[in-house]
Amino acid sequence: MSLGPAGASLNPDEAENFEDMEKQFAVKAVQHMTTYWAILEKMKGSQLSLTKMDDEIYEHFQRDFPEFDPTETIDEDKMKSKEGKERWRNFMMAYEKKIDDYNFGTMLRSNPKFEYGEKETIFGQSQGRVYASID
C-alpha cells in the first residue's frame, strides 16, 4: 500500500479506504473504547479527565458545533456528508501539533442512551481522537 511520495499531502476527499489502515484503526479504537468504558463504569464521565487538554477541547467543540445535542442520536449521514467532514476536519486540525494521533480516527456511540454495539457505533476514519461522555 502506498499513500504517495514521502511528505506529500493526502487529499481526504480523494483518498481510498485502505483496508490495512481501517483494520489498524479498528483495533486501536476498540482497545481505547474498552479501557474508557471500564473507567466510565466506575465513575461519571463528568468527573473524568483523560488529558490536560480536556477543557480546551470541549470548549472548542462547543464553539464549533453549537447545535450538537449530546442527548440526541447522531445523524451519521449528516456527520459524514462533505460539509460535515469539512467541519470536523477544520476542528481537529487545531490539534495537529498538540495531540499524538490527532487524525487517526474516532469511534462514537450514536446515542448516549445505549452502550457500544454494532448498531450503536459510528466509526469515522481520520477525524481526530476526541472523546466525550455525557451523563
Short mmCIF file of N, CA, C and O in Angstrom, two decimals:
data_model
loop_
_atom_site.label_atom_id
_atom_site.label_comp_id
_atom_site.label_asym_id
_atom_site.label_seq_id
_atom_site.Cartn_x
_atom_site.Cartn_y
_atom_site.Cartn_z
N MET A 1 0.85 -1.16 0.00
CA MET A 1 0.00 0.00 0.00
C MET A 1 0.89 1.23 0.00
O MET A 1 1.84 1.33 0.75
N SER A 2 0.56 2.20 -0.80
CA SER A 2 1.32 3.43 -0.85
C SER A 2 0.38 4.62 -0.75
O SER A 2 -0.67 4.65 -1.37
N LEU A 3 0.78 5.59 0.05
CA LEU A 3 -0.01 6.81 0.18
C LEU A 3 0.57 7.92 -0.69
O LEU A 3 0.09 9.02 -0.67
N GLY A 4 1.60 7.61 -1.47
CA GLY A 4 2.24 8.61 -2.31
C GLY A 4 3.63 8.88 -1.81
O GLY A 4 4.11 8.25 -0.87
N PRO A 5 4.31 9.83 -2.44
CA PRO A 5 5.68 10.14 -2.04
C PRO A 5 5.74 10.67 -0.62
O PRO A 5 4.81 11.30 -0.14
N ALA A 6 6.86 10.38 0.05
CA ALA A 6 7.05 10.86 1.42
C ALA A 6 6.91 12.37 1.46
O ALA A 6 7.42 13.08 0.61
N GLY A 7 6.18 12.87 2.44
CA GLY A 7 6.00 14.31 2.60
C GLY A 7 4.84 14.87 1.79
O GLY A 7 4.46 16.01 1.97
N ALA A 8 4.28 14.07 0.90
CA ALA A 8 3.15 14.55 0.09
C ALA A 8 1.91 14.58 0.96
O ALA A 8 1.72 13.75 1.83
N SER A 9 1.06 15.57 0.70
CA SER A 9 -0.18 15.62 1.49
C SER A 9 -1.21 14.70 0.86
O SER A 9 -1.22 14.47 -0.35
N LEU A 10 -2.07 14.19 1.69
CA LEU A 10 -3.12 13.27 1.26
C LEU A 10 -4.43 14.03 1.24
O LEU A 10 -4.84 14.60 2.24
N ASN A 11 -5.07 14.09 0.09
CA ASN A 11 -6.36 14.76 -0.03
C ASN A 11 -7.43 13.82 0.48
O ASN A 11 -7.72 12.80 -0.16
N PRO A 12 -8.07 14.13 1.62
CA PRO A 12 -9.04 13.20 2.20
C PRO A 12 -10.27 12.99 1.34
O PRO A 12 -10.93 11.97 1.44
N ASP A 13 -10.58 13.94 0.46
CA ASP A 13 -11.74 13.78 -0.42
C ASP A 13 -11.47 12.80 -1.56
O ASP A 13 -12.39 12.27 -2.16
N GLU A 14 -10.18 12.58 -1.84
CA GLU A 14 -9.82 11.68 -2.94
C GLU A 14 -9.19 10.38 -2.44
O GLU A 14 -8.89 9.50 -3.22
N ALA A 15 -9.00 10.26 -1.14
CA ALA A 15 -8.33 9.09 -0.57
C ALA A 15 -9.24 7.87 -0.65
O ALA A 15 -10.44 7.95 -0.46
N GLU A 16 -8.63 6.74 -0.92
CA GLU A 16 -9.35 5.48 -0.91
C GLU A 16 -9.45 5.01 0.54
O GLU A 16 -8.74 5.48 1.41
N ASN A 17 -10.33 4.07 0.80
CA ASN A 17 -10.38 3.46 2.12
C ASN A 17 -9.40 2.29 2.12
O ASN A 17 -9.69 1.24 1.58
N PHE A 18 -8.23 2.51 2.68
CA PHE A 18 -7.21 1.48 2.70
C PHE A 18 -7.54 0.47 3.78
O PHE A 18 -7.63 0.81 4.96
N GLU A 19 -7.72 -0.78 3.39
CA GLU A 19 -8.16 -1.84 4.30
C GLU A 19 -7.23 -2.00 5.50
O GLU A 19 -7.69 -2.14 6.63
N ASP A 20 -5.92 -1.97 5.28
CA ASP A 20 -4.98 -2.13 6.40
C ASP A 20 -5.10 -0.98 7.40
O ASP A 20 -5.05 -1.19 8.61
N MET A 21 -5.28 0.24 6.90
CA MET A 21 -5.44 1.39 7.77
C MET A 21 -6.72 1.26 8.59
O MET A 21 -6.75 1.56 9.78
N GLU A 22 -7.77 0.80 7.95
CA GLU A 22 -9.05 0.63 8.65
C GLU A 22 -8.93 -0.43 9.74
O GLU A 22 -9.47 -0.26 10.84
N LYS A 23 -8.23 -1.51 9.45
CA LYS A 23 -8.05 -2.57 10.46
C LYS A 23 -7.24 -2.05 11.63
O LYS A 23 -7.57 -2.32 12.79
N GLN A 24 -6.16 -1.30 11.35
CA GLN A 24 -5.34 -0.73 12.42
C GLN A 24 -6.18 0.20 13.29
O GLN A 24 -6.10 0.18 14.52
N PHE A 25 -6.97 1.03 12.63
CA PHE A 25 -7.83 1.95 13.36
C PHE A 25 -8.82 1.19 14.24
O PHE A 25 -9.00 1.51 15.41
N ALA A 26 -9.46 0.18 13.67
CA ALA A 26 -10.49 -0.56 14.41
C ALA A 26 -9.90 -1.22 15.66
O ALA A 26 -10.49 -1.16 16.74
N VAL A 27 -8.72 -1.82 15.53
CA VAL A 27 -8.09 -2.47 16.68
C VAL A 27 -7.78 -1.44 17.77
O VAL A 27 -8.11 -1.64 18.94
N LYS A 28 -7.17 -0.34 17.38
CA LYS A 28 -6.81 0.70 18.35
C LYS A 28 -8.06 1.32 18.97
O LYS A 28 -8.11 1.55 20.19
N ALA A 29 -9.07 1.58 18.17
CA ALA A 29 -10.31 2.19 18.68
C ALA A 29 -11.00 1.28 19.70
O ALA A 29 -11.47 1.75 20.74
N VAL A 30 -11.05 0.00 19.41
CA VAL A 30 -11.69 -0.94 20.34
C VAL A 30 -10.90 -1.04 21.63
O VAL A 30 -11.48 -1.10 22.72
N GLN A 31 -9.57 -1.02 21.55
CA GLN A 31 -8.75 -1.03 22.77
C GLN A 31 -9.04 0.19 23.63
O GLN A 31 -9.22 0.08 24.84
N HIS A 32 -9.08 1.36 23.00
CA HIS A 32 -9.38 2.59 23.73
C HIS A 32 -10.79 2.55 24.30
O HIS A 32 -11.01 2.91 25.46
N MET A 33 -11.75 2.12 23.50
CA MET A 33 -13.14 2.07 23.93
C MET A 33 -13.30 1.15 25.14
O MET A 33 -13.97 1.50 26.11
N THR A 34 -12.66 0.01 25.12
CA THR A 34 -12.74 -0.95 26.22
C THR A 34 -12.17 -0.33 27.51
O THR A 34 -12.78 -0.45 28.58
N THR A 35 -11.05 0.33 27.39
CA THR A 35 -10.43 0.98 28.55
C THR A 35 -11.31 2.09 29.09
O THR A 35 -11.58 2.14 30.30
N TYR A 36 -11.79 2.97 28.22
CA TYR A 36 -12.61 4.09 28.67
C TYR A 36 -13.93 3.62 29.24
O TYR A 36 -14.43 4.17 30.22
N TRP A 37 -14.52 2.59 28.65
CA TRP A 37 -15.80 2.09 29.15
C TRP A 37 -15.62 1.51 30.56
O TRP A 37 -16.46 1.73 31.44
N ALA A 38 -14.52 0.80 30.78
CA ALA A 38 -14.24 0.25 32.12
C ALA A 38 -14.12 1.37 33.14
O ALA A 38 -14.61 1.25 34.28
N ILE A 39 -13.50 2.47 32.75
CA ILE A 39 -13.37 3.62 33.65
C ILE A 39 -14.74 4.25 33.90
O ILE A 39 -15.11 4.57 35.03
N LEU A 40 -15.54 4.41 32.85
CA LEU A 40 -16.86 5.03 32.98
C LEU A 40 -17.83 4.20 33.80
O LEU A 40 -18.79 4.72 34.35
N GLU A 41 -17.57 2.91 33.91
CA GLU A 41 -18.41 2.06 34.76
C GLU A 41 -18.14 2.33 36.24
O GLU A 41 -18.95 2.00 37.09
N LYS A 42 -16.99 2.96 36.53
CA LYS A 42 -16.60 3.20 37.91
C LYS A 42 -16.79 4.65 38.34
O LYS A 42 -16.84 4.94 39.52
N MET A 43 -16.88 5.58 37.36
CA MET A 43 -17.07 6.99 37.69
C MET A 43 -17.81 7.71 36.57
O MET A 43 -17.78 7.27 35.43
N LYS A 44 -18.47 8.80 36.92
CA LYS A 44 -19.20 9.59 35.93
C LYS A 44 -18.23 10.24 34.95
O LYS A 44 -17.15 10.69 35.33
N GLY A 45 -18.64 10.31 33.69
CA GLY A 45 -17.80 10.95 32.68
C GLY A 45 -17.51 12.40 33.00
O GLY A 45 -16.45 12.93 32.68
N SER A 46 -18.45 13.08 33.65
CA SER A 46 -18.26 14.48 34.02
C SER A 46 -17.16 14.66 35.07
O SER A 46 -16.65 15.76 35.25
N GLN A 47 -16.77 13.58 35.75
CA GLN A 47 -15.71 13.64 36.75
C GLN A 47 -14.38 13.13 36.21
O GLN A 47 -13.39 13.14 36.91
N LEU A 48 -14.38 12.70 34.98
CA LEU A 48 -13.22 12.07 34.37
C LEU A 48 -12.41 13.06 33.54
O LEU A 48 -12.96 13.81 32.75
N SER A 49 -11.13 13.07 33.73
CA SER A 49 -10.23 13.90 32.93
C SER A 49 -9.23 12.96 32.26
O SER A 49 -8.43 12.32 32.94
N LEU A 50 -9.29 12.87 30.94
CA LEU A 50 -8.40 11.96 30.21
C LEU A 50 -7.09 12.62 29.81
O LEU A 50 -6.07 11.96 29.69
N THR A 51 -7.14 13.93 29.58
CA THR A 51 -5.92 14.66 29.19
C THR A 51 -5.94 16.03 29.85
O THR A 51 -6.98 16.50 30.31
N LYS A 52 -4.80 16.69 29.84
CA LYS A 52 -4.74 18.04 30.38
C LYS A 52 -5.42 19.05 29.46
O LYS A 52 -5.62 20.20 29.83
N MET A 53 -5.82 18.59 28.28
CA MET A 53 -6.47 19.48 27.31
C MET A 53 -7.99 19.27 27.24
O MET A 53 -8.65 19.89 26.41
N ASP A 54 -8.56 18.45 28.09
CA ASP A 54 -9.98 18.13 28.02
C ASP A 54 -10.86 19.37 27.97
O ASP A 54 -11.75 19.48 27.13
N ASP A 55 -10.65 20.31 28.89
CA ASP A 55 -11.49 21.50 28.95
C ASP A 55 -11.35 22.34 27.68
O ASP A 55 -12.35 22.82 27.13
N GLU A 56 -10.13 22.51 27.21
CA GLU A 56 -9.88 23.28 25.98
C GLU A 56 -10.59 22.64 24.79
O GLU A 56 -11.24 23.32 24.00
N ILE A 57 -10.46 21.32 24.65
CA ILE A 57 -11.08 20.61 23.53
C ILE A 57 -12.60 20.73 23.61
O ILE A 57 -13.27 21.00 22.61
N TYR A 58 -13.16 20.54 24.80
CA TYR A 58 -14.61 20.61 24.97
C TYR A 58 -15.14 22.00 24.65
O TYR A 58 -16.15 22.15 23.95
N GLU A 59 -14.47 23.05 25.14
CA GLU A 59 -14.90 24.42 24.85
C GLU A 59 -14.80 24.72 23.36
O GLU A 59 -15.70 25.34 22.78
N HIS A 60 -13.74 24.25 22.72
CA HIS A 60 -13.58 24.43 21.28
C HIS A 60 -14.70 23.69 20.52
O HIS A 60 -15.29 24.23 19.59
N PHE A 61 -14.99 22.47 20.96
CA PHE A 61 -16.06 21.69 20.34
C PHE A 61 -17.40 22.43 20.44
O PHE A 61 -18.15 22.53 19.47
N GLN A 62 -17.70 22.98 21.61
CA GLN A 62 -18.95 23.71 21.80
C GLN A 62 -19.03 24.95 20.90
O GLN A 62 -20.11 25.28 20.40
N ARG A 63 -17.90 25.62 20.69
CA ARG A 63 -17.88 26.80 19.80
C ARG A 63 -18.11 26.40 18.35
O ARG A 63 -18.86 27.05 17.63
N ASP A 64 -17.44 25.32 17.92
CA ASP A 64 -17.51 24.92 16.51
C ASP A 64 -18.77 24.14 16.16
O ASP A 64 -19.16 24.07 15.00
N PHE A 65 -19.40 23.51 17.16
CA PHE A 65 -20.60 22.69 16.92
C PHE A 65 -21.70 23.06 17.93
O PHE A 65 -22.15 22.22 18.71
N PRO A 66 -22.14 24.33 17.92
CA PRO A 66 -23.12 24.78 18.93
C PRO A 66 -24.47 24.05 18.84
O PRO A 66 -25.20 23.98 19.82
N GLU A 67 -24.77 23.49 17.69
CA GLU A 67 -26.05 22.79 17.51
C GLU A 67 -26.03 21.36 18.05
O GLU A 67 -27.07 20.71 18.14
N PHE A 68 -24.86 20.87 18.44
CA PHE A 68 -24.75 19.49 18.90
C PHE A 68 -25.51 19.31 20.21
O PHE A 68 -25.31 20.03 21.18
N ASP A 69 -26.40 18.32 20.24
CA ASP A 69 -27.16 17.98 21.45
C ASP A 69 -26.73 16.58 21.88
O ASP A 69 -27.07 15.59 21.23
N PRO A 70 -25.96 16.47 22.96
CA PRO A 70 -25.41 15.17 23.37
C PRO A 70 -26.47 14.17 23.82
O PRO A 70 -26.16 12.99 23.98
N THR A 71 -27.71 14.60 24.01
CA THR A 71 -28.76 13.67 24.43
C THR A 71 -29.50 13.07 23.24
O THR A 71 -30.33 12.18 23.41
N GLU A 72 -29.20 13.55 22.03
CA GLU A 72 -29.89 13.08 20.83
C GLU A 72 -29.03 12.09 20.05
O GLU A 72 -27.81 12.05 20.18
N THR A 73 -29.67 11.32 19.18
CA THR A 73 -28.96 10.40 18.29
C THR A 73 -28.21 11.20 17.22
O THR A 73 -28.76 12.13 16.64
N ILE A 74 -26.97 10.83 16.98
CA ILE A 74 -26.15 11.50 15.97
C ILE A 74 -26.65 11.10 14.59
O ILE A 74 -26.87 9.92 14.31
N ASP A 75 -26.80 12.08 13.72
CA ASP A 75 -27.19 11.83 12.33
C ASP A 75 -25.91 11.48 11.56
O ASP A 75 -25.15 12.37 11.16
N GLU A 76 -25.67 10.19 11.36
CA GLU A 76 -24.42 9.74 10.73
C GLU A 76 -24.29 10.25 9.31
O GLU A 76 -23.19 10.61 8.88
N ASP A 77 -25.37 10.30 8.56
CA ASP A 77 -25.31 10.80 7.18
C ASP A 77 -24.87 12.26 7.15
O ASP A 77 -24.05 12.66 6.32
N LYS A 78 -25.42 13.06 8.04
CA LYS A 78 -25.04 14.47 8.11
C LYS A 78 -23.58 14.62 8.54
O LYS A 78 -22.84 15.41 7.98
N MET A 79 -23.19 13.82 9.55
CA MET A 79 -21.82 13.88 10.05
C MET A 79 -20.81 13.51 8.96
O MET A 79 -19.74 14.11 8.86
N LYS A 80 -21.16 12.53 8.13
CA LYS A 80 -20.23 12.04 7.11
C LYS A 80 -20.45 12.69 5.74
O LYS A 80 -19.81 12.29 4.76
N SER A 81 -21.31 13.70 5.67
CA SER A 81 -21.51 14.43 4.42
C SER A 81 -20.25 15.25 4.12
O SER A 81 -19.39 15.42 4.99
N LYS A 82 -20.17 15.78 2.92
CA LYS A 82 -19.00 16.58 2.55
C LYS A 82 -18.85 17.77 3.52
O LYS A 82 -17.76 18.05 4.01
N GLU A 83 -19.95 18.45 3.82
CA GLU A 83 -19.92 19.59 4.74
C GLU A 83 -19.54 19.14 6.15
O GLU A 83 -18.73 19.79 6.82
N GLY A 84 -20.12 18.03 6.60
CA GLY A 84 -19.81 17.52 7.94
C GLY A 84 -18.34 17.15 8.09
O GLY A 84 -17.71 17.46 9.10
N LYS A 85 -17.80 16.47 7.08
CA LYS A 85 -16.39 16.09 7.12
C LYS A 85 -15.49 17.32 7.15
O LYS A 85 -14.48 17.35 7.86
N GLU A 86 -15.84 18.33 6.37
CA GLU A 86 -15.04 19.56 6.32
C GLU A 86 -15.06 20.27 7.68
O GLU A 86 -14.02 20.72 8.16
N ARG A 87 -16.22 20.34 8.31
CA ARG A 87 -16.31 20.98 9.63
C ARG A 87 -15.46 20.23 10.64
O ARG A 87 -14.73 20.82 11.43
N TRP A 88 -15.55 18.89 10.64
CA TRP A 88 -14.78 18.09 11.59
C TRP A 88 -13.28 18.19 11.30
O TRP A 88 -12.47 18.29 12.23
N ARG A 89 -12.92 18.18 10.03
CA ARG A 89 -11.50 18.30 9.65
C ARG A 89 -10.94 19.63 10.15
O ARG A 89 -9.85 19.68 10.71
N ASN A 90 -11.69 20.71 9.96
CA ASN A 90 -11.23 22.02 10.43
C ASN A 90 -11.07 22.03 11.95
O ASN A 90 -10.11 22.60 12.47
N PHE A 91 -12.00 21.40 12.65
CA PHE A 91 -11.93 21.31 14.10
C PHE A 91 -10.68 20.55 14.55
O PHE A 91 -9.90 21.04 15.37
N MET A 92 -10.48 19.37 14.01
CA MET A 92 -9.40 18.53 14.51
C MET A 92 -8.02 19.02 14.09
O MET A 92 -7.03 18.76 14.77
N MET A 93 -7.92 19.81 13.02
CA MET A 93 -6.61 20.30 12.60
C MET A 93 -6.00 21.25 13.64
O MET A 93 -4.78 21.44 13.67
N ALA A 94 -6.81 21.81 14.52
CA ALA A 94 -6.28 22.67 15.58
C ALA A 94 -5.38 21.88 16.53
O ALA A 94 -4.59 22.47 17.28
N TYR A 95 -5.47 20.56 16.49
CA TYR A 95 -4.72 19.70 17.41
C TYR A 95 -3.58 18.95 16.74
O TYR A 95 -2.96 18.09 17.35
N GLU A 96 -3.28 19.34 15.51
CA GLU A 96 -2.25 18.65 14.72
C GLU A 96 -0.91 18.59 15.46
O GLU A 96 -0.25 17.56 15.46
N LYS A 97 -0.51 19.65 16.08
CA LYS A 97 0.80 19.69 16.75
C LYS A 97 0.67 19.52 18.27
O LYS A 97 1.64 19.63 19.00
N LYS A 98 -0.55 19.23 18.74
CA LYS A 98 -0.77 19.14 20.18
C LYS A 98 -1.11 17.74 20.67
O LYS A 98 -0.87 17.42 21.82
N ILE A 99 -1.69 16.90 19.82
CA ILE A 99 -2.16 15.58 20.23
C ILE A 99 -1.62 14.52 19.28
O ILE A 99 -1.81 14.63 18.07
N ASP A 100 -0.95 13.51 19.83
CA ASP A 100 -0.49 12.39 19.01
C ASP A 100 -1.71 11.71 18.40
O ASP A 100 -2.76 11.60 19.04
N ASP A 101 -1.58 11.22 17.20
CA ASP A 101 -2.66 10.51 16.51
C ASP A 101 -3.94 11.35 16.43
O ASP A 101 -5.05 10.81 16.42
N TYR A 102 -3.80 12.67 16.35
CA TYR A 102 -4.97 13.56 16.31
C TYR A 102 -5.92 13.23 15.16
O TYR A 102 -7.10 13.51 15.23
N ASN A 103 -5.39 12.59 14.13
CA ASN A 103 -6.23 12.31 12.95
C ASN A 103 -6.38 10.81 12.68
O ASN A 103 -6.70 10.42 11.57
N PHE A 104 -6.15 9.99 13.68
CA PHE A 104 -6.19 8.55 13.43
C PHE A 104 -7.61 8.03 13.26
O PHE A 104 -7.89 7.23 12.41
N GLY A 105 -8.53 8.50 14.06
CA GLY A 105 -9.91 8.07 13.91
C GLY A 105 -10.71 8.27 15.18
O GLY A 105 -10.16 8.51 16.24
N THR A 106 -12.01 8.15 15.03
CA THR A 106 -12.92 8.34 16.15
C THR A 106 -13.97 7.24 16.14
O THR A 106 -14.44 6.85 15.08
N MET A 107 -14.32 6.79 17.31
CA MET A 107 -15.41 5.84 17.45
C MET A 107 -16.41 6.47 18.41
O MET A 107 -16.05 6.89 19.51
N LEU A 108 -17.66 6.59 17.98
CA LEU A 108 -18.70 7.25 18.76
C LEU A 108 -19.88 6.33 18.99
O LEU A 108 -20.23 5.54 18.12
N ARG A 109 -20.52 6.51 20.14
CA ARG A 109 -21.84 5.91 20.31
C ARG A 109 -22.80 6.85 19.62
O ARG A 109 -22.79 8.05 19.83
N SER A 110 -23.68 6.32 18.79
CA SER A 110 -24.61 7.17 18.06
C SER A 110 -25.67 7.75 18.98
O SER A 110 -26.27 8.78 18.67
N ASN A 111 -25.90 7.10 20.12
CA ASN A 111 -26.91 7.56 21.06
C ASN A 111 -26.40 7.27 22.47
O ASN A 111 -26.06 6.13 22.79
N PRO A 112 -26.36 8.29 23.34
CA PRO A 112 -25.81 8.09 24.68
C PRO A 112 -26.66 7.20 25.58
O PRO A 112 -26.22 6.81 26.65
N LYS A 113 -27.86 6.87 25.15
CA LYS A 113 -28.75 6.04 25.97
C LYS A 113 -28.40 4.56 25.86
O LYS A 113 -28.92 3.75 26.62
N PHE A 114 -27.52 4.20 24.92
CA PHE A 114 -27.18 2.80 24.68
C PHE A 114 -25.68 2.59 24.82
O PHE A 114 -24.89 3.48 24.54
N GLU A 115 -25.30 1.37 25.20
CA GLU A 115 -23.89 1.01 25.24
C GLU A 115 -23.37 0.82 23.81
O GLU A 115 -24.14 0.76 22.86
N TYR A 116 -22.06 0.72 23.68
CA TYR A 116 -21.48 0.44 22.37
C TYR A 116 -21.98 -0.90 21.88
O TYR A 116 -22.01 -1.88 22.62
N GLY A 117 -22.37 -0.96 20.65
CA GLY A 117 -22.80 -2.18 20.00
C GLY A 117 -22.70 -1.97 18.50
O GLY A 117 -22.45 -0.85 18.03
N GLU A 118 -22.86 -3.01 17.74
CA GLU A 118 -22.70 -2.92 16.29
C GLU A 118 -23.59 -1.85 15.66
O GLU A 118 -23.16 -1.11 14.79
N LYS A 119 -24.84 -1.76 16.12
CA LYS A 119 -25.79 -0.80 15.53
C LYS A 119 -25.69 0.58 16.17
O LYS A 119 -26.23 1.54 15.65
N GLU A 120 -25.02 0.68 17.31
CA GLU A 120 -24.95 1.95 18.03
C GLU A 120 -23.59 2.63 17.90
O GLU A 120 -23.33 3.61 18.59
N THR A 121 -22.72 2.12 17.06
CA THR A 121 -21.36 2.64 16.96
C THR A 121 -21.10 3.22 15.58
O THR A 121 -21.44 2.62 14.57
N ILE A 122 -20.49 4.39 15.56
CA ILE A 122 -20.09 5.05 14.31
C ILE A 122 -18.58 5.12 14.30
O ILE A 122 -17.96 5.57 15.26
N PHE A 123 -17.97 4.66 13.22
CA PHE A 123 -16.54 4.77 13.03
C PHE A 123 -16.28 5.89 12.04
O PHE A 123 -16.88 5.94 10.98
N GLY A 124 -15.38 6.78 12.40
CA GLY A 124 -15.00 7.86 11.50
C GLY A 124 -13.50 7.87 11.32
O GLY A 124 -12.78 8.24 12.23
N GLN A 125 -13.02 7.44 10.16
CA GLN A 125 -11.58 7.43 9.91
C GLN A 125 -11.07 8.85 9.73
O GLN A 125 -11.75 9.71 9.20
N SER A 126 -9.84 9.06 10.20
CA SER A 126 -9.12 10.32 10.03
C SER A 126 -9.93 11.52 10.48
O SER A 126 -10.00 12.51 9.78
N GLN A 127 -10.53 11.43 11.64
CA GLN A 127 -11.33 12.55 12.11
C GLN A 127 -10.92 13.02 13.49
O GLN A 127 -11.61 13.83 14.08
N GLY A 128 -9.86 12.55 14.02
CA GLY A 128 -9.41 13.04 15.32
C GLY A 128 -9.87 12.14 16.45
O GLY A 128 -10.87 11.48 16.35
N ARG A 129 -9.11 12.13 17.50
CA ARG A 129 -9.43 11.28 18.63
C ARG A 129 -9.85 12.18 19.79
O ARG A 129 -9.05 12.55 20.63
N VAL A 130 -11.10 12.53 19.79
CA VAL A 130 -11.64 13.37 20.84
C VAL A 130 -12.78 12.60 21.46
O VAL A 130 -13.70 12.19 20.77
N TYR A 131 -12.75 12.35 22.76
CA TYR A 131 -13.75 11.55 23.42
C TYR A 131 -14.59 12.42 24.33
O TYR A 131 -14.06 13.27 25.04
N ALA A 132 -15.87 12.20 24.31
CA ALA A 132 -16.75 12.94 25.22
C ALA A 132 -17.76 11.96 25.80
O ALA A 132 -18.20 11.04 25.12
N SER A 133 -18.09 12.15 27.03
CA SER A 133 -19.13 11.34 27.66
C SER A 133 -20.06 12.28 28.39
O SER A 133 -19.63 13.13 29.14
N ILE A 134 -21.33 12.13 28.14
CA ILE A 134 -22.34 12.95 28.80
C ILE A 134 -23.13 12.03 29.70
O ILE A 134 -23.65 11.01 29.27
N ASP A 135 -23.23 12.36 30.98
CA ASP A 135 -24.05 11.54 31.88
C ASP A 135 -25.00 12.39 32.66
O ASP A 135 -25.11 13.54 32.52
#
